[in-house]
Amino acid sequence: MSAAPYPPIEDYALLSDCHSSVLVSRAGSVDWGVLRRFDGPPAFARVLDWERGGHCELAPVGGVPAARRYDGDTLVLVTEQRAGAALGRTTDFLAIEPTSPTAERAVVAPEHDFVRIAEAVDGTTEWVFTCRPRFEYGIVVPQATTRGERSGLIVGGPQALSVHASVPLEAGDGELTARFRLAPGERAWFVVSSHLPHRVEPRAFDDGVVERHLEHTRDFWTEWASRCTYRGSHRDAVVRSALTLKALTNAPTGAIVAAPTTSLPEAVGGERNWDYRYCWIRDASFTLYALFILGYRAEAHAFIEWLMRTTAGRARDLQVLYGIGGERLLPEIALDHLDGYRGSRPVRIGNAASRQLQLDVYGAILDTAHLWRRHGGDVEPEFWDLLQGCVGEIEARWREPDEGIWEVRGGRRHFVYSKVMCWVGLDRAIKAAGALGIEGSVARWRALRDEIHADVLAHGFDRDAGAFVQAYGSPALDASALLLPLVGFLPASDPRIESTVDAIAASLTRDGLVYRYLVDDGIPGGEGTFTICSFWMVDNLALLGRTRAAHALFDRLCGYANDVGLLGEEIDPDTGAHLGNFPQAFTHLALVNSALNLERLTPVADAAGPVQRAGRRE
């Protein structure tokens, strides 16, 4: 295992301009930075190889992290560090220039300006700035040159960065650096911008431009957050989660990425390291639900437009995931020259799950359309054609085995959740047809919906275990069964749901945290508890009227968030450390859903005992 000083995964804070992503450590180092589009090659990737990956650091010399926070409801990060008796502060953000105070989509300059501001708060501080990119995933050591005293250019292969500063810069071997002193109240700034190497236009920055960047970026995030309709007791966690989901949307296309990173491990030193910088239909559907219930609609409209363009309206060609521009070819490549986070190899780019069969994707699209329609969205003829195509695929394929929600690589099986989502797809199509006054094949759909429901009850419920299982013919449990009441397949009052919840709690939890499953899936090594599954347990406890336990688990899960409110994919139940790609959309959307379920269900349960509601999308 690598001995390099990798920070814990939860040490990082996310910055985004809804195009690009940056992870900043408590020490002020950017160890992951993609400054053009989420799924592109990073300029900084030290989190994947401490020596080869590249980084961008701004910190007081000898500084020790003291505190940090986002500036209100924004993605402007404020970090304080102590250097002896002095206190220094950095302010970091990816600049956004909205076209109006209420612009729905983030607008950025083509150069994607990453702004860093240093300030001496108390005492005189000496500072160091280092911009040391390594392009093409650490393969390219670029050439760095200064252009005048306070600007420079770093070029190599297909990438280029310019740096403008308020203090002198020096060029070294593939890096630009600055060392400077600030007296109390003094500030210095740096703007790191991404360019195509053959198209680097001269630009001018001064204090006024940097201040406007900061003001406009604050205004964009603050205004967007202000439209959140949630006013409950968990507002801070919910709004931070909503902001994180928004940060993972791609403004130009409408795609929503699962996470901004690749290959952060599910077990340190293991090989469960995947590239999550793409748009999964399932994840996007869940994300849109969370945003919808918080009052946001524009993101759904943009996603549906993306979906129509990407699929060209052809359900039979539907993939599980796509590039954010709609790309279908996402070959999975192992980057053997990189050490991986703390020796977790291989580092992967691309994702072979794009070629898998996951039958739940059809239900996810139909469920998203149902949600869209219920919130006043129009179902245009072309969209209805796509939805009918999804139903046709369900009719043709629901009896086939698939790789399932967890994208197993041990062979296709008849996964219970996949069958349930085929039922969901038919159920939502029937409701849409009724609301739109379209009869068509509804009678046939009803009959098939009932057939699938009966098939799952006959083959997906193990009477000996007293639980819905992972796959037909297997006694193994799977936390995805916790979704059955949430999608309305059975009401929470059904004894089979309650016994499933109890079985999962007894067999798939560690100290209250939920594993997704504990059986061989064709990939060596273990993993942590899945945070989204733990939030599903919160929802089920609330639906069953066990509201005290639901609140206790929810509060505990929120307690695992880092100091700026971010959560990863998994939690190590022994140490509380975060695992997997970070931050994770799945986790934050689950937090939102659980917060609203607790708000909605607790009074009912307290007044009348167990809740009898069928699910979240009736």
Coordinates of C-alpha atoms in Angstrom, one line a residue:
M1 CA 0.0 0.0 0.0
S2 CA 1.3 3.5 -0.8
A3 CA 2.9 5.4 2.0
A4 CA 2.2 8.8 0.4
P5 CA 0.3 11.2 2.6
Y6 CA -3.1 10.9 1.0
P7 CA -5.8 12.8 3.0
P8 CA -8.9 10.9 3.9
I9 CA -11.6 11.0 1.2
E10 CA -13.8 13.0 3.5
D11 CA -11.1 15.6 3.8
Y12 CA -12.2 17.2 0.5
A13 CA -14.7 19.9 -0.4
L14 CA -16.3 20.2 -3.8
L15 CA -16.3 23.2 -6.1
S16 CA -18.3 23.3 -9.3
D17 CA -19.5 25.6 -12.1
C18 CA -21.9 23.0 -13.4
H19 CA -19.3 22.1 -16.0
S20 CA -16.2 21.4 -14.1
S21 CA -15.3 20.0 -10.7
V22 CA -12.5 20.6 -8.2
L23 CA -11.8 18.9 -4.9
V24 CA -9.9 21.0 -2.3
S25 CA -8.3 19.5 0.8
R26 CA -8.4 21.0 4.3
A27 CA -4.7 21.9 3.7
G28 CA -5.7 24.1 0.7
S29 CA -4.5 21.7 -2.0
V30 CA -6.5 20.9 -5.1
D31 CA -5.8 17.2 -5.6
W32 CA -8.5 16.7 -8.2
G33 CA -9.5 19.2 -10.8
V34 CA -11.3 18.9 -14.2
L35 CA -11.5 22.3 -15.6
R36 CA -13.6 21.8 -18.7
R37 CA -16.2 19.1 -18.4
F38 CA -16.8 16.5 -15.7
D39 CA -15.8 13.4 -17.6
G40 CA -12.7 15.0 -19.3
P41 CA -9.1 14.4 -18.4
P42 CA -8.1 16.2 -15.1
A43 CA -5.5 18.9 -14.8
F44 CA -4.9 17.8 -11.2
A45 CA -5.2 14.2 -10.1
R46 CA -2.9 13.8 -7.1
V47 CA -5.7 12.0 -5.3
L48 CA -5.0 9.1 -7.7
D49 CA -1.2 9.3 -7.6
W50 CA 0.6 11.5 -5.1
E51 CA 3.7 11.9 -7.3
R52 CA 2.4 11.8 -10.9
G53 CA -1.1 13.3 -10.5
G54 CA -0.5 17.0 -10.2
H55 CA -2.0 19.6 -7.8
C56 CA -2.6 23.2 -7.1
E57 CA -1.8 24.5 -3.6
L58 CA -2.4 27.8 -1.9
A59 CA -1.6 28.0 1.8
P60 CA 0.3 29.9 4.5
V61 CA 3.8 28.5 5.0
G62 CA 3.6 26.1 7.9
G63 CA -0.1 26.5 8.0
V64 CA -2.3 24.1 10.1
P65 CA -6.0 23.8 9.1
A66 CA -8.2 25.6 11.6
A67 CA -11.7 25.8 10.1
R68 CA -13.5 25.9 6.8
R69 CA -17.0 26.4 5.5
Y70 CA -19.0 27.2 2.5
D71 CA -19.9 30.9 2.3
G72 CA -23.6 30.5 3.1
D73 CA -25.7 28.5 0.7
T74 CA -23.0 28.6 -2.1
L75 CA -20.1 26.6 -3.5
V76 CA -17.7 29.3 -2.5
L77 CA -15.2 27.7 0.0
V78 CA -13.6 29.6 2.8
T79 CA -10.7 27.9 4.6
E80 CA -8.7 29.2 7.6
Q81 CA -5.3 28.1 8.6
R82 CA -3.0 29.1 11.5
A83 CA 0.7 29.7 11.0
G84 CA 2.1 30.2 14.4
A85 CA 0.1 33.2 15.9
A86 CA -1.1 34.3 12.5
L87 CA -4.3 33.4 10.8
G88 CA -4.7 33.1 7.0
R89 CA -7.8 32.6 4.9
T90 CA -8.3 31.3 1.4
T91 CA -11.5 31.7 -0.7
D92 CA -11.9 29.3 -3.6
F93 CA -14.5 29.0 -6.3
L94 CA -15.2 28.1 -9.9
A95 CA -16.5 31.3 -11.4
I96 CA -20.1 31.5 -12.6
E97 CA -21.5 34.5 -14.6
P98 CA -25.3 34.1 -14.7
T99 CA -27.1 35.8 -17.5
S100 CA -29.6 37.2 -15.1
P101 CA -30.1 37.2 -11.3
T102 CA -32.5 34.2 -11.7
A103 CA -30.7 32.4 -14.5
E104 CA -31.6 28.7 -14.4
R105 CA -28.3 27.5 -15.9
A106 CA -24.8 28.3 -14.9
V107 CA -22.9 30.3 -17.5
V108 CA -19.1 30.3 -17.4
A109 CA -16.4 31.7 -19.6
P110 CA -15.0 29.2 -22.1
E111 CA -11.8 29.2 -20.0
H112 CA -13.5 28.0 -16.8
D113 CA -11.9 30.3 -14.3
F114 CA -10.8 28.7 -11.0
V115 CA -10.2 31.6 -8.6
R116 CA -8.1 31.4 -5.4
I117 CA -7.9 34.4 -3.0
A118 CA -5.4 34.6 -0.1
E119 CA -6.0 36.9 2.8
A120 CA -4.1 37.7 6.0
V121 CA -6.7 37.8 8.8
D122 CA -4.6 38.2 11.9
G123 CA -0.8 38.7 11.8
T124 CA 1.6 38.8 8.9
T125 CA 1.6 35.6 6.9
E126 CA 4.0 34.1 4.3
W127 CA 2.2 32.2 1.6
V128 CA 3.1 29.7 -1.1
F129 CA 1.2 29.1 -4.4
T130 CA 2.0 26.2 -6.6
C131 CA 0.2 25.3 -9.8
R132 CA 1.7 21.9 -10.9
P133 CA -0.7 20.2 -13.4
R134 CA 0.0 16.9 -15.0
F135 CA -2.1 16.4 -18.1
E136 CA -3.6 13.3 -19.6
Y137 CA -3.9 11.5 -16.3
G138 CA -0.3 12.2 -15.3
I139 CA 1.2 11.1 -18.6
V140 CA 2.2 14.6 -19.8
V141 CA 4.6 16.8 -17.8
P142 CA 3.8 20.2 -19.4
Q143 CA 6.0 23.2 -20.2
A144 CA 5.6 26.2 -18.0
T145 CA 6.5 29.8 -19.0
T146 CA 5.8 33.2 -17.6
R147 CA 4.2 35.9 -19.7
G148 CA 5.1 39.1 -18.0
E149 CA 5.6 39.3 -14.2
R150 CA 2.2 38.2 -13.1
S151 CA 0.9 35.7 -15.6
G152 CA 2.0 32.4 -17.1
L153 CA 1.1 29.6 -19.3
I154 CA 1.4 25.8 -18.8
V155 CA 1.0 23.7 -22.0
G156 CA 1.3 20.1 -22.8
G157 CA -0.5 17.7 -25.2
P158 CA -4.2 18.6 -25.6
Q159 CA -4.4 20.8 -22.5
A160 CA -3.3 24.2 -21.3
L161 CA -3.7 26.3 -18.3
S162 CA -3.1 30.0 -17.9
V163 CA -2.4 31.6 -14.5
H164 CA -3.0 35.3 -13.7
A165 CA -2.1 36.7 -10.3
S166 CA -1.8 39.8 -8.3
V167 CA 1.7 38.8 -7.2
P168 CA 4.8 37.8 -9.2
L169 CA 5.0 34.3 -10.6
E170 CA 7.9 32.1 -11.4
A171 CA 8.1 29.2 -13.9
G172 CA 9.7 25.9 -12.9
D173 CA 9.7 22.4 -14.3
G174 CA 6.1 22.0 -15.4
E175 CA 4.8 24.4 -12.7
L176 CA 4.1 28.1 -11.8
T177 CA 4.8 29.2 -8.3
A178 CA 4.7 32.3 -6.1
R179 CA 5.9 33.1 -2.6
F180 CA 4.7 36.2 -1.0
R181 CA 3.9 38.0 2.3
L182 CA 0.6 39.5 3.4
A183 CA 0.1 42.0 6.2
P184 CA -3.2 41.9 8.1
G185 CA -6.0 42.9 5.8
E186 CA -4.0 42.4 2.6
R187 CA -5.1 40.0 -0.2
A188 CA -3.6 38.3 -3.2
W189 CA -5.5 36.4 -5.9
F190 CA -4.8 33.8 -8.6
V191 CA -7.0 32.8 -11.5
V192 CA -6.3 29.4 -13.1
S193 CA -8.0 29.0 -16.5
S194 CA -8.4 26.1 -18.9
H195 CA -7.6 26.5 -22.6
L196 CA -7.2 24.6 -25.7
P197 CA -3.5 24.8 -26.3
H198 CA -3.9 26.1 -29.8
R199 CA -6.4 28.8 -28.7
V200 CA -5.0 30.8 -25.8
E201 CA -6.4 34.3 -26.0
P202 CA -4.8 37.2 -24.1
R203 CA -6.9 38.1 -21.0
A204 CA -6.7 40.8 -18.4
F205 CA -7.5 40.4 -14.7
D206 CA -7.5 43.0 -11.9
D207 CA -9.0 43.3 -8.4
G208 CA -12.3 44.5 -9.9
V209 CA -12.7 41.5 -12.2
V210 CA -11.9 39.0 -9.4
E211 CA -14.4 40.7 -7.1
R212 CA -17.1 40.6 -9.7
H213 CA -16.4 36.9 -10.3
L214 CA -16.9 36.3 -6.6
E215 CA -20.0 38.4 -6.3
H216 CA -21.7 36.8 -9.3
T217 CA -20.8 33.3 -8.2
R218 CA -22.2 33.9 -4.7
D219 CA -25.3 35.4 -6.2
F220 CA -25.9 32.4 -8.5
W221 CA -25.7 29.8 -5.8
T222 CA -27.5 31.9 -3.2
E223 CA -30.5 32.6 -5.5
W224 CA -30.7 29.0 -6.6
A225 CA -30.7 27.7 -3.0
S226 CA -33.3 30.3 -2.0
R227 CA -35.9 28.6 -4.2
C228 CA -35.7 25.4 -2.1
T229 CA -39.2 24.8 -0.7
Y230 CA -38.1 22.6 2.2
R231 CA -38.5 24.5 5.6
G232 CA -38.0 21.5 8.0
S233 CA -35.7 20.9 10.9
H234 CA -32.9 19.5 8.7
R235 CA -32.7 22.5 6.4
D236 CA -29.0 22.9 6.4
A237 CA -28.3 19.3 5.4
V238 CA -31.1 19.3 2.8
V239 CA -30.0 22.5 1.1
R240 CA -26.3 21.4 1.1
S241 CA -27.4 18.2 -0.5
A242 CA -29.5 20.0 -3.1
L243 CA -26.6 22.3 -3.9
T244 CA -24.4 19.2 -4.3
L245 CA -26.9 17.7 -6.7
K246 CA -27.0 20.9 -8.7
A247 CA -23.2 21.0 -8.8
L248 CA -23.3 17.6 -10.5
T249 CA -25.5 18.7 -13.3
N250 CA -23.9 19.7 -16.6
A251 CA -25.3 23.1 -17.6
P252 CA -24.8 22.8 -21.4
T253 CA -26.4 19.4 -21.8
G254 CA -28.7 18.7 -18.9
A255 CA -26.9 15.5 -18.0
I256 CA -26.4 14.6 -14.3
V257 CA -23.2 12.8 -13.2
A258 CA -23.2 10.2 -10.5
A259 CA -20.0 11.7 -8.9
P260 CA -17.2 14.1 -9.9
T261 CA -14.4 11.5 -9.5
T262 CA -13.1 8.3 -10.7
S263 CA -11.5 5.3 -8.9
L264 CA -11.8 6.4 -5.3
P265 CA -12.0 2.9 -3.8
E266 CA -14.8 1.1 -2.1
A267 CA -12.1 -0.6 0.0
V268 CA -8.7 1.0 0.4
G269 CA -6.1 -1.1 -1.4
G270 CA -8.8 -3.0 -3.3
E271 CA -9.8 -3.1 -7.0
R272 CA -13.4 -1.9 -6.7
N273 CA -12.5 1.4 -8.3
W274 CA -14.9 2.8 -10.9
D275 CA -15.4 5.9 -13.0
Y276 CA -18.6 7.6 -12.0
R277 CA -18.3 10.8 -14.1
Y278 CA -21.1 9.8 -16.4
C279 CA -24.8 10.1 -16.5
W280 CA -26.7 6.9 -15.3
I281 CA -30.4 7.0 -16.2
R282 CA -31.2 5.5 -12.9
D283 CA -29.2 7.9 -10.8
A284 CA -30.5 10.9 -12.8
S285 CA -34.1 9.7 -12.2
F286 CA -33.5 9.5 -8.5
T287 CA -31.8 12.9 -8.5
L288 CA -34.7 14.6 -10.4
Y289 CA -37.1 13.2 -7.8
A290 CA -35.1 14.8 -5.0
L291 CA -34.9 18.1 -6.8
F292 CA -38.6 18.0 -7.8
I293 CA -39.8 17.6 -4.2
L294 CA -37.6 20.6 -3.3
G295 CA -39.3 22.8 -5.9
Y296 CA -36.8 22.6 -8.8
R297 CA -38.2 21.9 -12.3
A298 CA -35.7 23.4 -14.7
E299 CA -33.2 20.5 -14.2
A300 CA -35.9 18.0 -15.1
H301 CA -36.7 19.8 -18.3
A302 CA -33.0 20.0 -19.3
F303 CA -32.6 16.3 -18.5
I304 CA -35.6 15.2 -20.5
E305 CA -34.2 17.2 -23.5
W306 CA -30.9 15.5 -23.0
L307 CA -32.6 12.1 -22.9
M308 CA -34.5 12.7 -26.1
R309 CA -31.4 13.9 -27.9
T310 CA -29.2 11.1 -26.5
T311 CA -31.6 8.2 -27.2
A312 CA -32.8 9.7 -30.5
G313 CA -36.2 8.5 -29.3
R314 CA -35.2 4.8 -29.7
A315 CA -35.9 2.8 -26.6
R316 CA -34.5 -0.4 -28.0
D317 CA -31.0 1.2 -28.2
L318 CA -31.2 2.5 -24.6
Q319 CA -28.0 2.2 -22.5
V320 CA -27.5 2.2 -18.8
L321 CA -25.2 5.2 -18.8
Y322 CA -23.8 7.8 -21.2
G323 CA -21.2 10.4 -21.4
I324 CA -22.5 13.8 -20.4
G325 CA -22.7 14.8 -24.1
G326 CA -24.7 11.6 -24.9
E327 CA -21.6 9.6 -25.8
R328 CA -22.3 5.8 -26.0
L329 CA -18.8 4.5 -26.4
L330 CA -17.2 4.5 -22.9
P331 CA -14.6 1.8 -23.0
E332 CA -13.2 0.9 -19.6
I333 CA -9.4 1.4 -19.5
A334 CA -7.1 0.6 -16.6
L335 CA -4.4 3.3 -16.2
D336 CA -1.6 1.1 -14.9
H337 CA 0.9 4.0 -14.6
L338 CA -1.0 5.4 -11.7
D339 CA -0.7 4.1 -8.1
G340 CA -4.3 4.7 -7.2
Y341 CA -5.6 6.3 -4.0
R342 CA -3.5 4.8 -1.2
G343 CA -2.4 2.0 -3.5
S344 CA -5.9 1.1 -4.7
R345 CA -5.5 -0.3 -8.2
P346 CA -6.4 -0.2 -10.9
V347 CA -7.3 3.3 -11.7
R348 CA -10.1 3.2 -14.3
I349 CA -11.5 5.6 -16.9
G350 CA -14.6 4.7 -18.8
N351 CA -17.1 2.2 -17.5
A352 CA -18.0 -1.2 -18.9
A353 CA -21.4 -1.1 -17.3
S354 CA -22.4 1.0 -20.3
R355 CA -22.7 -2.3 -22.2
Q356 CA -24.7 -4.2 -19.5
L357 CA -28.4 -5.0 -19.6
Q358 CA -30.1 -3.5 -16.6
L359 CA -33.9 -3.8 -17.0
D360 CA -34.7 -1.3 -14.3
V361 CA -33.6 1.5 -16.6
Y362 CA -36.9 1.4 -18.5
G363 CA -38.9 1.7 -15.3
A364 CA -36.6 4.6 -14.2
I365 CA -37.4 6.6 -17.4
L366 CA -41.2 5.9 -17.1
D367 CA -41.1 6.9 -13.4
T368 CA -39.3 10.1 -14.3
A369 CA -41.9 10.9 -16.9
H370 CA -44.6 10.2 -14.4
L371 CA -43.1 12.6 -11.9
W372 CA -42.6 15.2 -14.7
R373 CA -46.2 14.9 -15.7
R374 CA -47.5 15.1 -12.2
H375 CA -45.6 18.3 -11.6
G376 CA -47.1 20.0 -14.7
G377 CA -44.6 19.0 -17.4
D378 CA -45.9 18.4 -20.9
V379 CA -45.6 14.9 -22.5
E380 CA -45.0 15.8 -26.1
P381 CA -45.8 13.2 -28.8
E382 CA -42.1 12.4 -29.4
F383 CA -41.6 11.9 -25.6
W384 CA -44.7 9.6 -25.5
D385 CA -43.3 7.6 -28.3
L386 CA -40.1 7.0 -26.3
L387 CA -42.1 6.0 -23.3
Q388 CA -44.2 3.6 -25.3
G389 CA -40.9 2.2 -26.6
C390 CA -39.7 1.6 -23.1
V391 CA -42.9 -0.3 -22.4
G392 CA -42.3 -2.3 -25.5
E393 CA -38.9 -3.3 -24.2
I394 CA -40.3 -4.3 -20.9
E395 CA -42.9 -6.4 -22.6
A396 CA -40.2 -8.1 -24.7
R397 CA -37.5 -8.5 -22.1
W398 CA -38.8 -8.6 -18.5
R399 CA -38.3 -12.4 -18.3
E400 CA -34.6 -12.1 -19.2
P401 CA -31.9 -12.1 -16.6
D402 CA -29.8 -9.0 -16.3
E403 CA -26.9 -7.4 -14.3
G404 CA -29.2 -5.5 -12.0
I405 CA -29.0 -2.2 -10.1
W406 CA -25.6 -3.0 -8.6
E407 CA -24.0 -3.8 -12.0
V408 CA -22.6 -7.1 -10.9
R409 CA -19.9 -8.7 -13.1
G410 CA -20.5 -12.3 -12.1
G411 CA -23.1 -13.1 -14.7
R412 CA -26.8 -12.2 -15.3
R413 CA -29.5 -13.3 -12.9
H414 CA -33.2 -12.7 -12.4
F415 CA -32.8 -9.9 -10.0
V416 CA -35.9 -9.0 -8.0
Y417 CA -35.4 -5.3 -8.1
S418 CA -35.1 -5.4 -11.9
K419 CA -38.5 -7.2 -12.1
V420 CA -40.1 -4.7 -9.7
M421 CA -38.9 -1.8 -11.8
C422 CA -40.5 -3.4 -14.9
W423 CA -43.7 -3.4 -12.9
V424 CA -43.1 0.2 -12.0
G425 CA -42.6 1.1 -15.7
L426 CA -45.9 -0.4 -16.6
D427 CA -47.7 1.1 -13.7
R428 CA -46.5 4.6 -14.5
A429 CA -47.3 4.1 -18.2
I430 CA -50.9 3.1 -17.4
K431 CA -51.3 6.1 -15.2
A432 CA -49.9 8.5 -17.8
A433 CA -52.1 7.0 -20.5
G434 CA -55.1 7.6 -18.3
A435 CA -54.2 11.2 -17.4
L436 CA -53.5 12.0 -21.1
G437 CA -56.6 10.3 -22.4
I438 CA -54.7 7.7 -24.4
E439 CA -56.2 4.3 -24.3
G440 CA -54.0 2.4 -26.8
S441 CA -52.6 -0.8 -25.2
V442 CA -53.6 -0.1 -21.6
A443 CA -55.6 -3.2 -21.2
R444 CA -52.6 -5.3 -22.2
W445 CA -50.3 -3.3 -20.0
R446 CA -52.6 -3.9 -17.0
A447 CA -52.6 -7.6 -17.6
L448 CA -48.8 -7.7 -17.8
R449 CA -48.4 -5.5 -14.8
D450 CA -50.4 -7.9 -12.8
E451 CA -48.5 -10.9 -14.2
I452 CA -45.1 -9.4 -13.2
H453 CA -46.5 -8.5 -9.7
A454 CA -47.6 -12.1 -9.2
D455 CA -44.3 -13.5 -10.6
V456 CA -42.2 -11.4 -8.1
L457 CA -44.4 -12.5 -5.2
A458 CA -44.1 -16.1 -6.3
H459 CA -40.4 -16.2 -7.0
G460 CA -38.9 -13.2 -5.2
F461 CA -40.1 -13.8 -1.7
D462 CA -38.4 -16.5 0.3
R463 CA -40.8 -17.8 2.9
D464 CA -38.0 -19.5 5.0
A465 CA -36.1 -16.2 5.2
G466 CA -39.3 -14.2 5.5
A467 CA -37.9 -11.7 3.1
F468 CA -37.7 -10.6 -0.5
V469 CA -34.4 -11.8 -1.8
Q470 CA -31.8 -10.5 -4.2
A471 CA -32.6 -12.9 -7.1
Y472 CA -34.9 -15.7 -8.0
G473 CA -33.8 -19.0 -6.6
S474 CA -31.3 -17.4 -4.1
P475 CA -31.7 -17.0 -0.4
A476 CA -29.3 -14.0 -0.4
L477 CA -30.7 -10.7 0.8
D478 CA -30.3 -7.4 -1.0
A479 CA -30.9 -3.9 0.4
S480 CA -32.6 -2.9 -2.9
A481 CA -35.7 -4.8 -1.5
L482 CA -36.1 -1.7 0.8
L483 CA -37.3 0.1 -2.4
L484 CA -40.3 -2.0 -2.8
P485 CA -42.6 0.1 -0.6
L486 CA -41.0 3.3 -1.8
V487 CA -41.9 2.7 -5.4
G488 CA -45.4 1.5 -4.5
F489 CA -45.0 -2.2 -5.3
L490 CA -46.4 -3.2 -1.9
P491 CA -47.6 -1.0 1.0
A492 CA -45.5 -0.8 4.1
S493 CA -48.4 -2.3 6.0
D494 CA -47.9 -5.6 4.1
P495 CA -46.3 -8.1 6.5
R496 CA -43.9 -9.2 3.8
I497 CA -42.4 -5.7 3.8
E498 CA -42.0 -5.5 7.5
S499 CA -40.4 -9.0 7.7
T500 CA -38.1 -8.0 4.9
V501 CA -37.0 -4.9 6.7
D502 CA -36.4 -6.9 9.9
A503 CA -34.4 -9.5 7.9
I504 CA -32.2 -6.9 6.3
A505 CA -31.7 -5.2 9.7
A506 CA -30.6 -8.5 11.2
S507 CA -28.4 -9.8 8.4
L508 CA -27.2 -6.8 6.3
T509 CA -26.3 -4.2 8.9
R510 CA -23.2 -3.5 10.9
D511 CA -23.7 -1.2 13.8
G512 CA -26.9 0.0 12.2
L513 CA -25.3 0.8 8.8
V514 CA -26.6 -1.2 5.8
Y515 CA -24.6 -3.2 3.3
R516 CA -26.1 -3.6 -0.1
Y517 CA -25.5 -7.4 -0.1
L518 CA -23.0 -9.9 1.3
V519 CA -22.6 -12.4 -1.4
D520 CA -20.1 -13.0 -4.2
D521 CA -20.6 -10.6 -7.1
G522 CA -17.7 -11.7 -9.4
I523 CA -15.3 -9.0 -8.1
P524 CA -12.6 -9.7 -5.5
G525 CA -12.5 -7.8 -2.3
G526 CA -14.9 -6.2 0.1
E527 CA -16.6 -2.9 0.4
G528 CA -18.1 -0.5 3.0
T529 CA -21.7 0.0 4.0
F530 CA -23.8 1.7 1.3
T531 CA -25.0 5.0 2.6
I532 CA -28.0 5.2 0.2
C533 CA -29.1 1.8 1.6
S534 CA -29.0 3.1 5.1
F535 CA -31.2 6.1 4.1
W536 CA -33.6 3.6 2.5
M537 CA -33.8 1.9 5.9
V538 CA -34.7 5.3 7.4
D539 CA -37.6 5.6 4.9
N540 CA -38.8 2.1 5.7
L541 CA -38.7 2.6 9.5
A542 CA -40.7 5.8 9.0
L543 CA -43.2 4.0 6.8
L544 CA -43.6 1.3 9.4
G545 CA -44.3 3.9 12.1
R546 CA -40.9 3.3 13.9
T547 CA -40.2 7.0 13.8
R548 CA -38.0 7.2 16.8
A549 CA -35.6 4.7 15.2
A550 CA -35.9 6.4 11.9
H551 CA -34.9 9.8 13.3
A552 CA -32.1 8.3 15.2
L553 CA -30.6 6.6 12.2
F554 CA -31.1 9.7 10.0
D555 CA -29.3 11.9 12.5
R556 CA -26.5 9.4 12.8
L557 CA -26.1 9.2 9.0
C558 CA -26.0 13.0 8.7
G559 CA -23.3 12.9 11.4
Y560 CA -21.0 11.1 9.0
A561 CA -21.0 14.1 6.7
N562 CA -17.7 16.0 6.6
D563 CA -17.2 19.5 8.0
V564 CA -18.8 21.1 4.9
G565 CA -21.8 18.7 4.7
L566 CA -20.6 16.2 2.0
L567 CA -21.1 12.5 1.9
G568 CA -19.4 9.7 -0.1
E569 CA -20.8 6.5 -1.5
E570 CA -19.9 4.2 1.4
I571 CA -19.0 4.4 5.0
D572 CA -16.5 2.1 6.8
P573 CA -18.5 0.9 9.8
D574 CA -15.4 0.4 11.9
T575 CA -13.8 3.8 11.4
G576 CA -16.5 6.0 10.0
A577 CA -14.2 6.8 7.0
H578 CA -15.8 7.6 3.6
L579 CA -15.2 5.2 0.8
G580 CA -16.0 5.3 -3.0
N581 CA -16.3 8.3 -5.3
F582 CA -16.9 11.6 -3.6
P583 CA -19.3 13.3 -3.1
Q584 CA -21.9 10.9 -4.3
A585 CA -25.2 12.0 -5.9
F586 CA -27.0 8.8 -4.8
T587 CA -26.2 9.5 -1.2
H588 CA -27.2 13.2 -1.2
L589 CA -30.5 12.6 -3.0
A590 CA -31.3 9.8 -0.5
L591 CA -30.7 12.3 2.4
V592 CA -33.2 14.7 0.8
N593 CA -35.8 12.0 0.3
S594 CA -35.4 10.8 3.9
A595 CA -35.6 14.3 5.4
L596 CA -38.9 14.9 3.6
N597 CA -40.3 11.5 4.4
L598 CA -39.6 12.0 8.1
E599 CA -41.2 15.4 7.9
R600 CA -44.2 14.0 6.1
L601 CA -44.6 10.7 8.0
T602 CA -43.7 11.4 11.6
P603 CA -47.0 13.3 12.5
V604 CA -49.1 10.6 10.9
A605 CA -47.2 7.8 12.7
D606 CA -47.3 9.6 16.0
A607 CA -51.0 10.1 15.8
A608 CA -52.2 6.8 14.3
G609 CA -49.5 4.2 14.7
P610 CA -48.0 2.5 11.6
V611 CA -48.3 4.3 8.4
Q612 CA -50.4 2.7 5.7
R613 CA -49.2 4.6 2.7
A614 CA -48.2 2.7 -0.4
G615 CA -45.1 4.6 -1.5
R616 CA -43.5 7.8 -2.5
R617 CA -45.0 8.2 -6.1
E618 CA -48.6 7.1 -5.9

